[in-house]
mmCIF file of C-alpha atoms in Angstrom:
data_model
loop_
_atom_site.group_PDB
_atom_site.id
_atom_site.type_symbol
_atom_site.label_atom_id
_atom_site.label_comp_id
_atom_site.label_asym_id
_atom_site.label_seq_id
_atom_site.Cartn_x
_atom_site.Cartn_y
_atom_site.Cartn_z
ATOM 1 C CA MET A 1 159.959 131.000 111.379
ATOM 2 C CA ASP A 2 161.816 127.991 112.770
ATOM 3 C CA ILE A 3 164.643 126.643 110.614
ATOM 4 C CA ARG A 4 164.922 122.846 110.746
ATOM 5 C CA LEU A 5 168.398 121.717 109.787
ATOM 6 C CA LYS A 6 169.100 118.089 108.955
ATOM 7 C CA LYS A 7 172.643 116.850 109.415
ATOM 8 C CA LYS A 8 174.620 118.487 106.610
ATOM 9 C CA ARG A 9 178.064 118.769 105.075
ATOM 10 C CA LEU A 10 179.680 121.356 102.831
ATOM 11 C CA LYS A 11 179.460 120.673 99.116
ATOM 12 C CA ASN A 12 182.481 118.984 97.586
ATOM 13 C CA ASN A 13 183.483 121.819 95.261
ATOM 14 C CA ASN A 14 186.976 123.307 95.359
ATOM 15 C CA LYS A 15 185.658 126.578 93.894
ATOM 16 C CA LEU A 16 182.783 127.021 96.356
ATOM 17 C CA THR A 17 182.394 130.811 96.790
ATOM 18 C CA LEU A 18 180.243 133.264 98.755
ATOM 19 C CA ASN A 19 179.710 137.009 98.465
ATOM 20 C CA ILE A 20 179.009 138.449 101.922
ATOM 21 C CA GLY A 21 177.670 141.993 102.264
ATOM 22 C CA GLY A 22 179.648 144.990 103.470
ATOM 23 C CA SER A 23 180.702 145.445 107.082
ATOM 24 C CA LYS A 24 177.877 146.667 109.305
ATOM 25 C CA SER A 25 180.349 148.459 111.570
ATOM 26 C CA GLU A 26 182.051 150.326 108.731
ATOM 27 C CA SER A 27 178.746 151.117 107.006
ATOM 28 C CA ASN A 28 177.101 152.657 110.058
ATOM 29 C CA ARG A 29 180.115 154.867 110.780
ATOM 30 C CA LEU A 30 180.325 155.990 107.168
ATOM 31 C CA LEU A 31 176.600 156.775 106.976
ATOM 32 C CA LEU A 32 176.970 159.185 109.878
ATOM 33 C CA LEU A 33 180.085 160.715 108.345
ATOM 34 C CA LYS A 34 178.280 161.149 105.013
ATOM 35 C CA GLN A 35 175.503 163.015 106.818
ATOM 36 C CA LEU A 36 178.132 165.343 108.287
ATOM 37 C CA PHE A 37 180.177 165.569 105.068
ATOM 38 C CA PRO A 38 177.870 165.149 102.015
ATOM 39 C CA SER A 39 180.804 165.014 99.567
ATOM 40 C CA LEU A 40 181.478 161.444 100.765
ATOM 41 C CA GLU A 41 180.166 158.528 98.665
ATOM 42 C CA ILE A 42 179.848 154.933 99.933
ATOM 43 C CA GLU A 43 179.854 151.661 97.947
ATOM 44 C CA ASN A 44 179.106 148.059 99.023
ATOM 45 C CA ILE A 45 177.117 149.210 102.032
ATOM 46 C CA SER A 46 175.854 146.549 104.436
ATOM 47 C CA PRO A 47 172.451 144.998 103.573
ATOM 48 C CA SER A 48 171.735 144.483 107.282
ATOM 49 C CA LYS A 49 168.587 145.639 109.056
ATOM 50 C CA ASP A 50 170.795 147.571 111.505
ATOM 51 C CA THR A 51 172.322 149.596 108.683
ATOM 52 C CA ASP A 52 168.894 150.201 107.162
ATOM 53 C CA MET A 53 167.722 151.483 110.568
ATOM 54 C CA MET A 54 170.770 153.746 110.759
ATOM 55 C CA SER A 55 170.079 155.189 107.312
ATOM 56 C CA ARG A 56 166.370 155.694 108.040
ATOM 57 C CA GLY A 57 167.163 157.297 111.370
ATOM 58 C CA LEU A 58 169.390 159.864 109.710
ATOM 59 C CA HIS A 59 166.767 160.835 107.139
ATOM 60 C CA LEU A 60 163.414 160.637 108.928
ATOM 61 C CA LEU A 61 161.731 164.032 109.191
ATOM 62 C CA GLY A 62 159.235 163.178 111.940
ATOM 63 C CA GLU A 63 159.720 163.847 115.629
ATOM 64 C CA GLU A 64 159.910 160.181 116.743
ATOM 65 C CA ILE A 65 162.640 157.856 115.487
ATOM 66 C CA ASN A 66 162.370 154.172 116.386
ATOM 67 C CA VAL A 67 165.566 152.186 115.778
ATOM 68 C CA GLY A 68 164.143 148.824 116.879
ATOM 69 C CA ASP A 69 166.981 146.574 118.065
ATOM 70 C CA ALA A 70 169.771 148.510 116.304
ATOM 71 C CA GLY A 71 172.171 149.326 119.134
ATOM 72 C CA THR A 72 174.744 151.093 116.969
ATOM 73 C CA ALA A 73 172.038 153.300 115.494
ATOM 74 C CA MET A 74 170.793 154.227 118.973
ATOM 75 C CA ARG A 75 174.263 155.319 120.129
ATOM 76 C CA PHE A 76 175.303 157.089 116.911
ATOM 77 C CA LEU A 77 171.969 158.870 116.396
ATOM 78 C CA THR A 78 171.966 160.082 120.006
ATOM 79 C CA ALA A 79 175.245 161.888 119.354
ATOM 80 C CA TYR A 80 174.163 163.098 115.914
ATOM 81 C CA TYR A 81 170.831 164.633 116.939
ATOM 82 C CA ALA A 82 172.373 166.209 120.027
ATOM 83 C CA CYS A 83 174.347 168.366 117.554
ATOM 84 C CA CYS A 84 171.506 169.162 115.105
ATOM 85 C CA THR A 85 170.510 172.690 116.080
ATOM 86 C CA ASP A 86 167.322 172.667 114.010
ATOM 87 C CA ARG A 87 165.860 169.390 115.312
ATOM 88 C CA LYS A 88 163.988 168.044 118.310
ATOM 89 C CA VAL A 89 163.466 164.289 118.283
ATOM 90 C CA VAL A 90 162.372 161.405 120.455
ATOM 91 C CA LEU A 91 164.757 158.500 119.989
ATOM 92 C CA THR A 92 163.336 155.129 120.996
ATOM 93 C CA GLY A 93 163.632 151.425 120.236
ATOM 94 C CA SER A 94 162.343 147.950 121.002
ATOM 95 C CA GLU A 95 161.561 146.670 124.489
ATOM 96 C CA ARG A 96 165.051 145.164 124.690
ATOM 97 C CA MET A 97 166.626 148.421 123.461
ATOM 98 C CA GLN A 98 164.927 150.233 126.315
ATOM 99 C CA GLN A 99 166.775 147.885 128.690
ATOM 100 C CA ARG A 100 170.206 148.622 127.199
ATOM 101 C CA PRO A 101 172.094 151.397 129.014
ATOM 102 C CA ILE A 102 173.011 154.662 127.343
ATOM 103 C CA GLY A 103 173.649 156.843 130.387
ATOM 104 C CA ILE A 104 177.432 157.119 129.939
ATOM 105 C CA LEU A 105 177.015 158.558 126.432
ATOM 106 C CA VAL A 106 174.174 160.880 127.461
ATOM 107 C CA GLU A 107 176.158 162.238 130.421
ATOM 108 C CA ALA A 108 179.188 162.851 128.190
ATOM 109 C CA LEU A 109 177.070 164.760 125.685
ATOM 110 C CA ARG A 110 175.410 166.756 128.480
ATOM 111 C CA GLN A 111 178.837 167.806 129.739
ATOM 112 C CA LEU A 112 179.475 169.178 126.255
ATOM 113 C CA GLY A 113 176.228 171.182 126.392
ATOM 114 C CA ALA A 114 173.710 168.793 124.859
ATOM 115 C CA SER A 115 170.032 168.864 125.870
ATOM 116 C CA ILE A 116 168.875 165.270 126.417
ATOM 117 C CA ASP A 117 166.113 164.031 128.724
ATOM 118 C CA TYR A 118 165.015 160.516 129.669
ATOM 119 C CA LEU A 119 161.361 159.806 128.992
ATOM 120 C CA SER A 120 161.085 156.684 131.144
ATOM 121 C CA THR A 121 163.923 155.101 133.147
ATOM 122 C CA GLU A 122 167.006 157.136 134.047
ATOM 123 C CA GLY A 123 169.982 155.978 131.998
ATOM 124 C CA PHE A 124 167.955 154.167 129.315
ATOM 125 C CA PRO A 125 166.019 155.004 126.122
ATOM 126 C CA PRO A 126 163.677 156.501 125.064
ATOM 127 C CA LEU A 127 165.342 159.905 124.890
ATOM 128 C CA SER A 128 164.068 163.392 124.130
ATOM 129 C CA ILE A 129 166.842 165.283 122.320
ATOM 130 C CA THR A 130 166.849 168.987 121.508
ATOM 131 C CA GLY A 131 169.719 169.772 119.174
ATOM 132 C CA LYS A 132 172.231 172.365 120.380
ATOM 133 C CA HIS A 133 175.335 174.075 119.020
ATOM 134 C CA ILE A 134 178.223 172.248 120.694
ATOM 135 C CA GLU A 135 181.644 173.863 120.880
ATOM 136 C CA GLY A 136 183.505 170.707 121.898
ATOM 137 C CA GLY A 137 186.433 170.545 124.297
ATOM 138 C CA GLU A 138 187.674 167.864 126.699
ATOM 139 C CA LEU A 139 185.937 164.994 128.482
ATOM 140 C CA THR A 140 186.935 162.200 130.850
ATOM 141 C CA ILE A 141 185.100 158.921 130.224
ATOM 142 C CA LYS A 142 185.478 155.281 131.249
ATOM 143 C CA ALA A 143 187.318 153.190 128.689
ATOM 144 C CA ASN A 144 185.878 149.786 129.653
ATOM 145 C CA VAL A 145 182.413 150.556 128.305
ATOM 146 C CA SER A 146 180.933 149.885 124.872
ATOM 147 C CA SER A 147 183.275 151.290 122.234
ATOM 148 C CA GLN A 148 180.167 152.570 120.437
ATOM 149 C CA TYR A 149 179.809 155.325 123.048
ATOM 150 C CA LEU A 150 183.324 156.514 122.266
ATOM 151 C CA SER A 151 182.923 156.163 118.503
ATOM 152 C CA ALA A 152 179.657 158.121 118.574
ATOM 153 C CA LEU A 153 181.429 161.033 120.268
ATOM 154 C CA LEU A 154 184.436 160.890 117.949
ATOM 155 C CA LEU A 155 182.387 160.814 114.751
ATOM 156 C CA VAL A 156 180.515 164.019 115.593
ATOM 157 C CA GLY A 157 183.507 165.587 117.363
ATOM 158 C CA SER A 158 185.145 166.467 114.067
ATOM 159 C CA THR A 159 182.420 169.097 113.512
ATOM 160 C CA PHE A 160 182.904 170.809 116.894
ATOM 161 C CA PRO A 161 184.686 174.191 116.581
ATOM 162 C CA LYS A 162 187.048 173.198 119.421
ATOM 163 C CA GLY A 163 187.320 169.596 118.306
ATOM 164 C CA LEU A 164 187.113 166.898 120.956
ATOM 165 C CA THR A 165 189.592 165.297 123.355
ATOM 166 C CA LEU A 166 188.606 162.177 125.300
ATOM 167 C CA HIS A 167 190.605 161.148 128.360
ATOM 168 C CA LEU A 168 189.960 157.422 128.771
ATOM 169 C CA GLU A 169 190.051 155.853 132.237
ATOM 170 C CA GLY A 170 191.008 152.177 132.457
ATOM 171 C CA GLU A 171 191.562 149.480 129.838
ATOM 172 C CA ILE A 172 189.866 150.082 126.505
ATOM 173 C CA THR A 173 187.187 147.562 125.490
ATOM 174 C CA SER A 174 186.869 146.501 121.815
ATOM 175 C CA LEU A 175 189.911 148.566 120.829
ATOM 176 C CA PRO A 176 189.825 147.465 117.147
ATOM 177 C CA TYR A 177 186.384 149.058 116.748
ATOM 178 C CA LEU A 178 187.767 152.293 118.140
ATOM 179 C CA ARG A 179 190.736 152.071 115.769
ATOM 180 C CA MET A 180 188.283 151.512 112.901
ATOM 181 C CA THR A 181 186.557 154.795 113.751
ATOM 182 C CA LEU A 182 189.868 156.651 113.867
ATOM 183 C CA ALA A 183 191.050 155.068 110.601
ATOM 184 C CA LEU A 184 187.865 156.091 108.769
ATOM 185 C CA LEU A 185 188.192 159.649 110.082
ATOM 186 C CA ASN A 186 191.816 159.742 108.918
ATOM 187 C CA GLN A 187 190.823 158.312 105.535
ATOM 188 C CA LEU A 188 188.501 161.295 105.055
ATOM 189 C CA GLY A 189 191.317 163.679 105.946
ATOM 190 C CA ILE A 190 190.170 164.311 109.522
ATOM 191 C CA GLU A 191 193.043 164.301 111.998
ATOM 192 C CA ALA A 192 192.254 161.897 114.843
ATOM 193 C CA VAL A 193 194.882 160.313 117.087
ATOM 194 C CA LEU A 194 195.052 157.925 120.049
ATOM 195 C CA GLU A 195 198.014 158.313 122.397
ATOM 196 C CA ASP A 196 198.287 156.952 125.949
ATOM 197 C CA ASN A 197 194.518 156.633 126.482
ATOM 198 C CA ILE A 198 193.883 160.123 125.121
ATOM 199 C CA ILE A 199 191.988 160.514 121.846
ATOM 200 C CA THR A 200 191.911 163.835 120.031
ATOM 201 C CA VAL A 201 189.783 164.654 117.005
ATOM 202 C CA TYR A 202 190.494 168.011 115.383
ATOM 203 C CA HIS A 203 187.871 170.340 113.937
ATOM 204 C CA THR A 204 187.365 169.731 110.219
ATOM 205 C CA PRO A 205 184.787 171.955 108.494
ATOM 206 C CA GLU A 206 184.786 169.975 105.235
ATOM 207 C CA VAL A 207 186.443 167.019 103.507
ATOM 208 C CA GLU A 208 187.419 166.351 99.908
ATOM 209 C CA ALA A 209 184.952 164.475 97.697
ATOM 210 C CA GLN A 210 185.789 160.765 97.698
ATOM 211 C CA THR A 211 184.298 157.281 97.496
ATOM 212 C CA ILE A 212 184.928 154.606 100.110
ATOM 213 C CA VAL A 213 184.242 150.939 99.292
ATOM 214 C CA VAL A 214 183.140 149.009 102.379
ATOM 215 C CA GLU A 215 184.959 145.721 102.971
ATOM 216 C CA ALA A 216 182.855 142.571 103.434
ATOM 217 C CA ASP A 217 181.835 141.835 107.008
ATOM 218 C CA TRP A 218 184.298 139.734 109.035
ATOM 219 C CA SER A 219 181.777 139.036 111.803
ATOM 220 C CA SER A 220 179.562 137.363 109.195
ATOM 221 C CA ALA A 221 182.541 135.364 107.937
ATOM 222 C CA SER A 222 182.897 133.787 111.388
ATOM 223 C CA TYR A 223 179.991 131.384 110.814
ATOM 224 C CA PHE A 224 181.699 129.961 107.738
ATOM 225 C CA TYR A 225 184.994 129.653 109.586
ATOM 226 C CA SER A 226 183.008 127.528 112.042
ATOM 227 C CA MET A 227 181.559 125.406 109.230
ATOM 228 C CA ILE A 228 185.015 124.757 107.801
ATOM 229 C CA ALA A 229 186.370 123.882 111.257
ATOM 230 C CA LEU A 230 183.555 121.362 111.758
ATOM 231 C CA SER A 231 184.102 119.834 108.288
ATOM 232 C CA GLU A 232 186.420 117.113 107.000
ATOM 233 C CA VAL A 233 190.057 117.788 106.210
ATOM 234 C CA GLY A 234 190.391 119.207 102.692
ATOM 235 C CA THR A 235 187.096 121.147 102.728
ATOM 236 C CA SER A 236 187.514 124.609 101.183
ATOM 237 C CA LEU A 237 185.483 127.804 100.766
ATOM 238 C CA PHE A 238 186.201 131.179 99.119
ATOM 239 C CA LEU A 239 184.792 134.432 100.539
ATOM 240 C CA ASN A 240 184.911 137.458 98.242
ATOM 241 C CA HIS A 241 185.771 141.095 99.033
ATOM 242 C CA TYR A 242 188.088 140.571 102.000
ATOM 243 C CA LYS A 243 191.568 141.961 102.469
ATOM 244 C CA LYS A 244 194.538 141.151 104.654
ATOM 245 C CA GLU A 245 194.930 144.704 105.959
ATOM 246 C CA SER A 246 191.456 145.154 107.410
ATOM 247 C CA LEU A 247 189.971 147.835 109.662
ATOM 248 C CA GLN A 248 187.751 145.230 111.318
ATOM 249 C CA GLY A 249 188.823 143.679 114.601
ATOM 250 C CA ASP A 250 187.119 140.385 113.764
ATOM 251 C CA ARG A 251 189.777 139.814 111.117
ATOM 252 C CA ILE A 252 191.526 138.045 114.048
ATOM 253 C CA LEU A 253 189.389 135.056 113.006
ATOM 254 C CA ALA A 254 192.089 134.128 110.512
ATOM 255 C CA ASP A 255 194.538 133.706 113.389
ATOM 256 C CA ILE A 256 192.168 132.180 115.949
ATOM 257 C CA TYR A 257 190.849 129.460 113.648
ATOM 258 C CA GLN A 258 194.332 128.144 112.976
ATOM 259 C CA SER A 259 193.852 126.599 116.427
ATOM 260 C CA PHE A 260 191.009 124.548 114.919
ATOM 261 C CA GLY A 261 192.903 123.439 111.819
ATOM 262 C CA VAL A 262 191.597 126.148 109.469
ATOM 263 C CA LYS A 263 194.086 127.904 107.203
ATOM 264 C CA THR A 264 193.289 131.281 105.626
ATOM 265 C CA ILE A 265 194.867 132.158 102.289
ATOM 266 C CA PHE A 266 194.643 135.835 101.330
ATOM 267 C CA TRP A 267 194.254 136.425 97.617
ATOM 268 C CA ARG A 268 194.033 139.926 96.155
ATOM 269 C CA ASP A 269 190.345 140.551 96.832
ATOM 270 C CA LYS A 270 189.186 137.393 98.605
ATOM 271 C CA ILE A 271 190.114 134.774 101.172
ATOM 272 C CA GLN A 272 190.153 130.989 100.955
ATOM 273 C CA LEU A 273 189.367 128.910 104.036
ATOM 274 C CA ILE A 274 190.781 125.368 104.082
ATOM 275 C CA LYS A 275 190.357 122.659 106.726
ATOM 276 C CA GLU A 276 193.980 121.639 106.805
ATOM 277 C CA ARG A 277 194.261 119.286 109.790
ATOM 278 C CA ASP A 278 192.445 117.559 112.639
ATOM 279 C CA ASP A 279 195.380 117.385 115.053
ATOM 280 C CA PHE A 280 194.710 120.415 117.242
ATOM 281 C CA SER A 281 194.752 121.002 120.991
ATOM 282 C CA THR A 282 191.795 119.753 123.020
ATOM 283 C CA ILE A 283 191.883 122.891 125.187
ATOM 284 C CA PHE A 284 191.327 126.437 123.893
ATOM 285 C CA SER A 285 191.620 129.657 125.907
ATOM 286 C CA TYR A 286 191.347 133.214 124.592
ATOM 287 C CA ASN A 287 190.644 136.751 125.794
ATOM 288 C CA LEU A 288 188.070 138.254 123.411
ATOM 289 C CA MET A 289 187.995 141.762 124.879
ATOM 290 C CA ASP A 290 188.881 143.222 121.467
ATOM 291 C CA CYS A 291 186.396 141.099 119.496
ATOM 292 C CA PRO A 292 183.451 140.000 121.688
ATOM 293 C CA ASP A 293 181.039 139.614 118.743
ATOM 294 C CA ILE A 294 182.694 136.339 117.703
ATOM 295 C CA ALA A 295 182.437 134.740 121.162
ATOM 296 C CA GLN A 296 179.283 132.748 120.403
ATOM 297 C CA THR A 297 180.721 131.381 117.169
ATOM 298 C CA ILE A 298 183.952 130.257 118.830
ATOM 299 C CA ALA A 299 182.075 128.729 121.765
ATOM 300 C CA VAL A 300 179.911 126.613 119.434
ATOM 301 C CA THR A 301 182.907 125.644 117.289
ATOM 302 C CA CYS A 302 184.757 124.362 120.372
ATOM 303 C CA PHE A 303 181.676 122.487 121.570
ATOM 304 C CA GLY A 304 181.197 120.853 118.165
ATOM 305 C CA LEU A 305 184.857 119.817 117.967
ATOM 306 C CA GLY A 306 184.964 118.468 121.518
ATOM 307 C CA VAL A 307 187.449 121.120 122.624
ATOM 308 C CA GLU A 308 187.410 122.367 126.206
ATOM 309 C CA CYS A 309 186.927 126.118 125.959
ATOM 310 C CA PHE A 310 187.574 129.086 128.244
ATOM 311 C CA LEU A 311 186.742 132.565 126.896
ATOM 312 C CA SER A 312 187.239 135.805 128.809
ATOM 313 C CA GLY A 313 186.966 139.557 128.173
ATOM 314 C CA LEU A 314 183.225 139.247 127.605
ATOM 315 C CA HIS A 315 181.821 141.729 130.145
ATOM 316 C CA THR A 316 179.894 143.649 127.441
ATOM 317 C CA LEU A 317 177.881 140.595 126.331
ATOM 318 C CA ASN A 318 175.228 141.061 129.012
ATOM 319 C CA ILE A 319 173.997 144.301 127.395
ATOM 320 C CA LYS A 320 173.667 143.009 123.824
ATOM 321 C CA GLU A 321 170.440 141.849 122.135
ATOM 322 C CA THR A 322 170.255 139.356 124.999
ATOM 323 C CA ASN A 323 172.572 138.345 127.835
ATOM 324 C CA ARG A 324 174.746 136.281 125.521
ATOM 325 C CA LEU A 325 176.642 134.388 128.222
ATOM 326 C CA GLU A 326 173.423 133.174 129.822
ATOM 327 C CA ALA A 327 171.980 132.305 126.403
ATOM 328 C CA LEU A 328 175.084 130.276 125.472
ATOM 329 C CA ARG A 329 174.962 128.439 128.786
ATOM 330 C CA ASP A 330 171.298 127.552 128.446
ATOM 331 C CA GLU A 331 171.446 126.342 124.835
ATOM 332 C CA ILE A 332 174.718 124.387 125.087
ATOM 333 C CA THR A 333 173.390 122.724 128.244
ATOM 334 C CA LYS A 334 170.330 121.583 126.254
ATOM 335 C CA LEU A 335 172.730 120.028 123.737
ATOM 336 C CA GLY A 336 174.409 117.980 126.479
ATOM 337 C CA GLY A 337 177.262 120.322 127.388
ATOM 338 C CA GLU A 338 178.558 121.473 130.754
ATOM 339 C CA VAL A 339 178.881 125.258 130.955
ATOM 340 C CA HIS A 340 179.887 127.672 133.705
ATOM 341 C CA ILE A 341 179.723 131.454 133.398
ATOM 342 C CA SER A 342 180.910 134.299 135.572
ATOM 343 C CA GLN A 343 181.306 138.035 135.012
ATOM 344 C CA GLY A 344 182.759 138.293 131.527
ATOM 345 C CA GLU A 345 183.867 134.638 131.295
ATOM 346 C CA ILE A 346 182.569 131.298 130.043
ATOM 347 C CA TRP A 347 183.905 127.755 130.405
ATOM 348 C CA ILE A 348 182.577 124.915 128.249
ATOM 349 C CA GLY A 349 183.522 121.309 128.924
ATOM 350 C CA VAL A 350 183.893 118.461 126.446
ATOM 351 C CA PRO A 351 180.513 116.784 125.834
ATOM 352 C CA ARG A 352 180.227 112.988 126.017
ATOM 353 C CA LYS A 353 177.695 113.199 123.211
ATOM 354 C CA ILE A 354 175.914 116.061 121.434
ATOM 355 C CA ALA A 355 172.131 115.741 121.718
ATOM 356 C CA ARG A 356 170.235 115.426 118.434
ATOM 357 C CA ASN A 357 167.184 117.364 117.236
ATOM 358 C CA VAL A 358 167.457 120.042 119.917
ATOM 359 C CA SER A 359 165.537 123.270 119.340
ATOM 360 C CA ILE A 360 167.857 126.260 119.849
ATOM 361 C CA ALA A 361 166.247 129.421 121.256
ATOM 362 C CA THR A 362 167.621 132.634 119.737
ATOM 363 C CA TYR A 363 166.384 135.238 122.256
ATOM 364 C CA GLY A 364 165.934 137.873 119.541
ATOM 365 C CA ASP A 365 169.697 137.699 118.905
ATOM 366 C CA HIS A 366 170.932 137.285 115.331
ATOM 367 C CA ARG A 367 174.295 135.918 116.462
ATOM 368 C CA MET A 368 172.702 133.105 118.470
ATOM 369 C CA ALA A 369 170.970 131.851 115.311
ATOM 370 C CA MET A 370 174.017 132.006 113.065
ATOM 371 C CA ALA A 371 176.537 130.767 115.636
ATOM 372 C CA PHE A 372 174.588 127.560 116.295
ATOM 373 C CA ALA A 373 173.671 126.828 112.662
ATOM 374 C CA PRO A 374 177.071 125.232 111.755
ATOM 375 C CA LEU A 375 176.497 122.616 114.448
ATOM 376 C CA CYS A 376 174.218 120.836 111.967
ATOM 377 C CA LEU A 377 177.419 119.444 110.462
ATOM 378 C CA LYS A 378 177.472 117.251 113.580
ATOM 379 C CA VAL A 379 173.806 116.717 114.483
ATOM 380 C CA PRO A 380 170.373 117.729 113.170
ATOM 381 C CA LEU A 381 168.852 120.660 115.061
ATOM 382 C CA THR A 382 166.260 123.460 114.831
ATOM 383 C CA ILE A 383 166.969 127.182 115.031
ATOM 384 C CA GLU A 384 163.951 128.992 116.470
ATOM 385 C CA LYS A 385 162.819 132.265 114.879
ATOM 386 C CA GLY A 386 165.517 132.092 112.222
ATOM 387 C CA GLU A 387 164.370 135.370 110.651
ATOM 388 C CA VAL A 388 166.309 137.176 113.407
ATOM 389 C CA VAL A 389 169.380 136.978 111.126
ATOM 390 C CA GLU A 390 167.970 139.926 109.162
ATOM 391 C CA LYS A 391 169.496 142.226 111.760
ATOM 392 C CA SER A 392 173.003 141.748 110.345
ATOM 393 C CA TYR A 393 172.942 139.168 107.514
ATOM 394 C CA PRO A 394 169.598 138.930 105.660
ATOM 395 C CA ASN A 395 170.892 136.396 103.110
ATOM 396 C CA PHE A 396 172.414 134.043 105.687
ATOM 397 C CA TRP A 397 170.025 131.119 105.256
ATOM 398 C CA THR A 398 170.192 131.329 101.454
ATOM 399 C CA ASP A 399 173.989 131.342 101.533
ATOM 400 C CA PHE A 400 174.000 128.560 104.126
ATOM 401 C CA GLU A 401 171.842 126.343 101.941
ATOM 402 C CA ASN A 402 173.812 127.126 98.754
ATOM 403 C CA ILE A 403 177.063 125.759 100.161
ATOM 404 C CA SER A 404 175.737 122.750 102.095
ATOM 405 C CA GLU A 405 173.951 119.519 101.254
#
């Protein structure tokens, strides 16, 4: 389903408000923790397809579990089923998922005693997993890999009789996501600490009954930050169920978008975004190692504003739903931009003119669709296969239409 977007603007309503679903990252971690500790209850869970895949994967009784494109589910379920002594499963996914590496996580689990075999290409799904009793212990693992590998180990490590200690080598990638995992473990009463690149999770046989309310998703908020940035001065939008002290690394949006004239006001249970000024720098540079999921949004915002942009810390983007750096280069070039990419970096020049009525390919990547959509505040365009947003934000197009005209 292609989404044709005429040139739009945000509605002139100073009480314009959206309710965005719960954080996908928090929800998927909590679903696994609830499976390990049934006394836990979760509210405001993410409506995303990824979270639905995670939930289904935890409860399917058959031998084969297909997670589609849900990368978090693939990593978390690999660790979970490696510890389920009464289960043997085949864990598989889409064609793209079978191209996304998982060898570092599998090798770590094998060192702990897990029984996992590759059914096709070494280092990649599908996997045959025979659940084993795992005692736990100590592991050394690279820190500059997907934080989901580390989080998967930490979430199940609390059930190991010896607990789990990870010695991390190198600079940690996506550190806020790792801190989110540790914070959720601590919130349940599980002792988990990070000190000098060493993470220790202590054995916890059970936790007290409690309910955790999932905060709205900051990654999803990024697209509306972009819309406000591309709007006229004075444009305002409220987003419900956000808090200043967030576990989500993408909360950095509130700071980053000040560079584009967007002010964030934190109310008790919501935020207000206001386009406050147009006098901002024409050059923007930022290292997104801690928050790579917002790279596409920021890149498109800069392009739409005519801001020269250099983003770094993006070495994990080549193993996402698509190679996101290549996808950004190809689509922004079609729009009339000059783009150069290298390992983990992208530079975008100032366009003389943004091409109209361009059809944006999405490459099976939800973030490509949503990151480029706000550009319709500058020019009409088409988003190909717009249904891909279901992966993280099923109501995106409805919300998009409700606040624009």
